[in-house]
């Protein structure tokens, strides 16, 4: 459609920008192992084909994928249709021989449904040209839960072992492995398993980079209904004691994430598939859209290295363009990279600052202080300043100075005092740009 008024940013521009911004994530995810659990509820929704397309795209981008599917609502429906009674103890189904028949039928049907969806390749679909082998088999070895508190759980089982090497061989060949909540014991019996336990056990055994749990309406909020974006396993554990997280299925999903993150899986993500494209947004945008349980804080403040040059240039470019900062070439930045400190968030540089010491004058210049606009007002600027103040003290500097045209008040609030150009070390005075007319501020350390 054409209109009289041209929009300054077209859809195509947005798409190009989005695609460019996603390239660091494409590089970061290639060759990584993700265990993705699709809960039984999601398998019933009309959003499933779109989700399968997104998983096919991950496979095409070189992610080593192991899928785990749930089957709880499908099993419940079959048990009910067969006129059997569903019995639960401790949120766990007691599976007798008759119920096991329904479990195997439900799981078999779901496996075939997923095989069908992964085989789609119509010319007008996103999976055109994608040939993906979805491999399922006896990858999960089970053992019986047995008798607990006087209840015999019969054919309800637990994960005994994951056939790691067999799974690795498949994903190494580019195949997608599908695990079901059903496992065989070495005696040849079948056991009904908890899909979340299969997913977390597989992620731990495979030393996966991520466990991703996809649920229908799966949200982990704080008391005021705001999404909790990042939790440590300890924080997740504290939530699990709360009443509002003790309901099925969120308690099992959060428990699985917590268990995986506590046992070597770097990141466990909980995503609500009610939001279209949740998986893509979580994996290819800076902030994602779900809750991540991780032991490592995914924001770090550290000294810059040579391979950070690209990220720093990207952060500084808009500020150089609008004149807030003085332009620096890539060569200059490469030579001075050891002067920079930065804040890295999920592999991206979101803040930086540099310290240029003048040891003879016992003074240092603070420069290039910048925080990405999305991440301002959370004291990141302050953290960078403190870090460089510490560095300056270690180098026996007694003062810091800064030249600024627009950020005077921020520096004043951090303890810098206005000063004249004559307060600068002689070497720096000679380079002072009178046309730029920056204000000088000095802070004693
Ligand atoms: C200055 C800057 C680094 C601060 O980063 P930050 O992480 O948001 O900093 P903090 O959270 O520690 O401080 C935020 C406070 O500073 C204030 N602030 C930010 N920029 C300011 C400015 N130019 N002048 C006055 N105050 C400013 C904010 O309003 C906020 O105060 P408030 O909480 O009372 O509203 C960031 O705004 C930035 O990158 N600016 C553009 C680059 C720049 O000007 N760099 C300095 C070049 S010499």
PDB file of C-alpha atoms and ligand atoms in Angstrom, residues 315 319 322 324-325 343 352 366-373 375-384 402-411 413-414 436, ligand 1:
ATOM      1  CA  UNK A 315      27.719   1.206  21.497  1.00  0.00           C
ATOM      2  CA  UNK A 319      26.808   8.978  20.640  1.00  0.00           C
ATOM      3  CA  UNK A 322      25.072  13.150  17.800  1.00  0.00           C
ATOM      4  CA  UNK A 324      28.052  13.600  22.674  1.00  0.00           C
ATOM      5  CA  UNK A 325      31.371  11.797  22.289  1.00  0.00           C
ATOM      6  CA  UNK A 343      29.617  -4.136  31.117  1.00  0.00           C
ATOM      7  CA  UNK A 352      31.837   1.187  28.693  1.00  0.00           C
ATOM      8  CA  UNK A 366      37.901   9.474  32.408  1.00  0.00           C
ATOM      9  CA  UNK A 367      36.522   9.174  28.883  1.00  0.00           C
ATOM     10  CA  UNK A 368      33.957   7.411  26.730  1.00  0.00           C
ATOM     11  CA  UNK A 369      31.514   6.869  29.583  1.00  0.00           C
ATOM     12  CA  UNK A 370      28.457   5.410  27.881  1.00  0.00           C
ATOM     13  CA  UNK A 371      25.571   3.156  28.767  1.00  0.00           C
ATOM     14  CA  UNK A 372      23.218   1.763  26.136  1.00  0.00           C
ATOM     15  CA  UNK A 373      19.947   3.765  26.196  1.00  0.00           C
ATOM     16  CA  UNK A 375      19.950   0.109  30.237  1.00  0.00           C
ATOM     17  CA  UNK A 376      20.303   3.588  31.719  1.00  0.00           C
ATOM     18  CA  UNK A 377      19.211   4.728  35.194  1.00  0.00           C
ATOM     19  CA  UNK A 378      20.186   1.483  36.947  1.00  0.00           C
ATOM     20  CA  UNK A 379      23.535   2.740  38.233  1.00  0.00           C
ATOM     21  CA  UNK A 380      25.567   1.047  35.530  1.00  0.00           C
ATOM     22  CA  UNK A 381      27.278   4.373  34.783  1.00  0.00           C
ATOM     23  CA  UNK A 382      28.091   4.623  38.474  1.00  0.00           C
ATOM     24  CA  UNK A 383      29.485   1.051  38.598  1.00  0.00           C
ATOM     25  CA  UNK A 384      31.786   1.780  35.656  1.00  0.00           C
ATOM     26  CA  UNK A 402      36.642  14.523  32.576  1.00  0.00           C
ATOM     27  CA  UNK A 403      35.780  16.747  29.614  1.00  0.00           C
ATOM     28  CA  UNK A 404      32.104  16.924  28.839  1.00  0.00           C
ATOM     29  CA  UNK A 405      29.686  19.042  26.853  1.00  0.00           C
ATOM     30  CA  UNK A 406      26.326  17.539  27.875  1.00  0.00           C
ATOM     31  CA  UNK A 407      26.752  15.403  30.925  1.00  0.00           C
ATOM     32  CA  UNK A 408      28.091  17.956  33.395  1.00  0.00           C
ATOM     33  CA  UNK A 409      25.365  17.392  35.967  1.00  0.00           C
ATOM     34  CA  UNK A 410      25.800  13.655  36.025  1.00  0.00           C
ATOM     35  CA  UNK A 411      29.519  14.076  36.783  1.00  0.00           C
ATOM     36  CA  UNK A 413      26.453  14.252  41.115  1.00  0.00           C
ATOM     37  CA  UNK A 414      29.305  11.745  41.181  1.00  0.00           C
ATOM     38  CA  UNK A 436      34.294  21.897  21.181  1.00  0.00           C
TER      39      UNK A 436
HETATM   40  C1  LIG B   1      25.768   9.423  31.572  1.00  0.00           C
HETATM   41  C2  LIG B   1      25.451   7.951  31.505  1.00  0.00           C
HETATM   42  C3  LIG B   1      26.732   7.178  31.277  1.00  0.00           C
HETATM   43  C4  LIG B   1      24.815   7.500  32.815  1.00  0.00           C
HETATM   44  O1  LIG B   1      24.573   6.115  32.784  1.00  0.00           O
HETATM   45  P1  LIG B   1      23.489   5.418  33.751  1.00  0.00           P
HETATM   46  O2  LIG B   1      23.810   3.969  33.838  1.00  0.00           O
HETATM   47  O3  LIG B   1      22.126   5.799  33.326  1.00  0.00           O
HETATM   48  O4  LIG B   1      23.873   6.119  35.113  1.00  0.00           O
HETATM   49  P2  LIG B   1      23.292   5.992  36.566  1.00  0.00           P
HETATM   50  O5  LIG B   1      22.170   5.005  36.622  1.00  0.00           O
HETATM   51  O6  LIG B   1      24.459   5.773  37.462  1.00  0.00           O
HETATM   52  O7  LIG B   1      22.728   7.473  36.793  1.00  0.00           O
HETATM   53  C5  LIG B   1      21.479   7.834  36.292  1.00  0.00           C
HETATM   54  C6  LIG B   1      21.122   9.232  36.808  1.00  0.00           C
HETATM   55  O8  LIG B   1      21.888  10.203  36.102  1.00  0.00           O
HETATM   56  C7  LIG B   1      21.010  11.111  35.458  1.00  0.00           C
HETATM   57  N1  LIG B   1      21.595  11.512  34.170  1.00  0.00           N
HETATM   58  C8  LIG B   1      21.860  10.759  33.109  1.00  0.00           C
HETATM   59  N2  LIG B   1      22.392  11.517  32.114  1.00  0.00           N
HETATM   60  C9  LIG B   1      22.469  12.772  32.601  1.00  0.00           C
HETATM   61  C10 LIG B   1      22.920  14.009  32.057  1.00  0.00           C
HETATM   62  N3  LIG B   1      23.390  14.116  30.839  1.00  0.00           N
HETATM   63  N4  LIG B   1      22.868  15.095  32.850  1.00  0.00           N
HETATM   64  C11 LIG B   1      22.389  15.027  34.099  1.00  0.00           C
HETATM   65  N5  LIG B   1      21.943  13.889  34.660  1.00  0.00           N
HETATM   66  C12 LIG B   1      21.976  12.777  33.920  1.00  0.00           C
HETATM   67  C13 LIG B   1      19.726  10.324  35.249  1.00  0.00           C
HETATM   68  O9  LIG B   1      18.617  11.197  35.100  1.00  0.00           O
HETATM   69  C14 LIG B   1      19.674   9.534  36.536  1.00  0.00           C
HETATM   70  O10 LIG B   1      19.260  10.336  37.608  1.00  0.00           O
HETATM   71  P3  LIG B   1      17.878  10.067  38.378  1.00  0.00           P
HETATM   72  O11 LIG B   1      17.903   8.614  38.769  1.00  0.00           O
HETATM   73  O12 LIG B   1      17.944  10.988  39.518  1.00  0.00           O
HETATM   74  O13 LIG B   1      16.854  10.385  37.371  1.00  0.00           O
HETATM   75  C15 LIG B   1      24.429   7.643  30.382  1.00  0.00           C
HETATM   76  O14 LIG B   1      23.314   8.495  30.549  1.00  0.00           O
HETATM   77  C16 LIG B   1      24.967   7.826  28.987  1.00  0.00           C
HETATM   78  O15 LIG B   1      25.489   6.899  28.404  1.00  0.00           O
HETATM   79  N6  LIG B   1      24.821   9.022  28.417  1.00  0.00           N
HETATM   80  C17 LIG B   1      25.246   9.310  27.085  1.00  0.00           C
HETATM   81  C18 LIG B   1      26.756   9.363  26.991  1.00  0.00           C
HETATM   82  C19 LIG B   1      27.381  10.486  27.794  1.00  0.00           C
HETATM   83  O16 LIG B   1      26.825  11.551  27.907  1.00  0.00           O
HETATM   84  N7  LIG B   1      28.568  10.192  28.341  1.00  0.00           N
HETATM   85  C20 LIG B   1      29.375  11.132  29.017  1.00  0.00           C
HETATM   86  C21 LIG B   1      30.340  11.651  28.032  1.00  0.00           C
HETATM   87  S1  LIG B   1      31.529  12.683  28.741  1.00  0.00           S
END
